[in-house]
XYZ file of C-alpha atoms in Angstrom:
130
model
C -36.572 -1.469 24.341
C -36.523 1.389 21.781
C -33.788 3.267 23.674
C -31.587 0.157 23.898
C -31.985 -0.540 20.159
C -31.169 3.095 19.372
C -27.872 2.909 21.287
C -26.896 -0.323 19.547
C -27.727 1.139 16.142
C -25.697 4.289 16.891
C -22.724 2.199 18.080
C -22.883 0.083 14.919
C -22.947 3.182 12.693
C -19.975 4.741 14.495
C -17.971 1.506 14.233
C -18.833 1.044 10.539
C -17.756 4.587 9.766
C -14.451 4.085 11.605
C -15.103 7.111 13.800
C -13.577 5.627 16.928
C -10.063 7.094 17.132
C -7.349 4.460 17.084
C -9.694 1.745 15.854
C -9.200 0.354 12.351
C -12.138 0.826 10.031
C -14.370 -2.221 9.669
C -14.838 -1.633 5.948
C -12.318 -2.075 3.166
C -11.846 0.952 0.935
C -12.443 0.739 -2.820
C -10.601 2.124 -5.860
C -9.661 5.817 -5.454
C -10.891 5.884 -1.816
C -8.674 7.318 0.923
C -6.722 4.789 2.985
C -4.366 4.819 5.958
C -4.642 7.872 8.193
C -5.505 7.841 11.890
C -8.462 5.573 11.068
C -6.036 2.985 9.606
C -8.378 2.360 6.666
C -7.294 -0.593 4.542
C -7.977 -1.159 0.853
C -9.879 -4.196 -0.365
C -7.675 -7.188 -1.230
C -7.497 -6.377 -4.962
C -5.945 -2.954 -4.220
C -3.076 -1.423 -2.264
C -2.689 1.864 -0.385
C -0.436 4.147 -2.436
C 1.041 6.903 -0.292
C 2.939 9.947 -1.476
C 6.715 9.522 -1.761
C 8.432 10.032 1.570
C 5.339 9.077 3.598
C 6.406 5.503 4.383
C 6.649 5.009 8.111
C 4.918 8.338 8.825
C 2.286 7.748 11.490
C -1.222 8.452 10.229
C -0.068 9.111 6.636
C -2.960 8.908 4.189
C -2.944 7.420 0.723
C -5.276 6.378 -2.075
C -6.436 2.854 -2.938
C -5.040 1.819 -6.328
C -5.013 -1.237 -8.560
C -1.664 -2.922 -9.041
C -0.608 -2.887 -12.709
C -0.870 -6.271 -14.444
C 2.433 -5.824 -16.290
C 5.256 -3.289 -16.605
C 7.653 -2.246 -19.349
C 11.372 -2.680 -18.805
C 12.694 0.679 -17.691
C 15.580 0.930 -15.239
C 14.732 3.767 -12.832
C 15.256 2.199 -9.397
C 12.957 3.121 -6.531
C 12.935 2.169 -2.868
C 9.688 0.566 -1.734
C 8.055 1.201 1.629
C 9.113 -2.349 2.507
C 12.802 -1.358 2.240
C 13.388 -3.275 -1.016
C 14.738 -1.822 -4.252
C 12.600 -2.240 -7.389
C 13.679 -1.626 -11.015
C 10.997 1.092 -11.366
C 7.794 2.421 -9.779
C 5.567 0.139 -11.851
C 7.412 -2.950 -10.586
C 6.860 -1.859 -6.969
C 3.164 -1.160 -7.585
C 2.840 -4.515 -9.388
C 3.559 -6.283 -6.083
C 1.351 -3.786 -4.161
C 4.201 -1.817 -2.580
C 4.138 1.983 -2.346
C 7.337 3.872 -3.258
C 9.242 5.656 -0.503
C 11.739 7.494 -2.726
C 13.481 7.457 -6.111
C 16.744 5.549 -6.213
C 17.904 2.288 -4.703
C 17.231 1.694 -1.018
C 20.040 2.899 1.194
C 21.516 0.207 3.351
C 21.538 0.572 7.107
C 25.003 0.807 8.715
C 26.432 -2.714 9.002
C 23.661 -4.247 6.881
C 24.130 -6.145 3.644
C 23.460 -4.274 0.413
C 19.747 -4.656 -0.476
C 19.119 -6.727 -3.605
C 16.662 -5.499 -6.228
C 13.316 -7.307 -6.284
C 12.483 -9.360 -9.349
C 8.910 -9.011 -10.458
C 6.919 -11.446 -12.578
C 5.619 -8.387 -14.418
C 8.708 -8.115 -16.633
C 10.270 -11.583 -16.578
C 11.510 -12.646 -19.987
C 9.734 -15.532 -21.643
C 11.978 -18.388 -22.724
C 11.840 -18.895 -26.449
C 11.294 -22.404 -27.755
C 13.404 -23.576 -30.663
């Protein structure tokens, strides 16, 4: 009985630590924790995995769990998000929990329509009442 329990406990610890190669981690990472990588660690739902520029689509690329900003200032410095959409600036991409692939608008694929910039609720103008 003790040997059987010991094996189950060891298996549970290995699974919880995400040590099985190719298996996603069973725990969600917290603020400033590592994410992605071969363990495919995900951030908890309040955060997103911010990877270094140019790491989008790179197998096993690691990042860091970050909070999305609540609001952004209006600065026009377009960036291409890892989702292939152009955002007005890095803050706008992070606001919707998207990591930045590179600076500048997303390049369109041959034969594809020009990508349209994303509009974020972070910088929408408020209508003034008269």
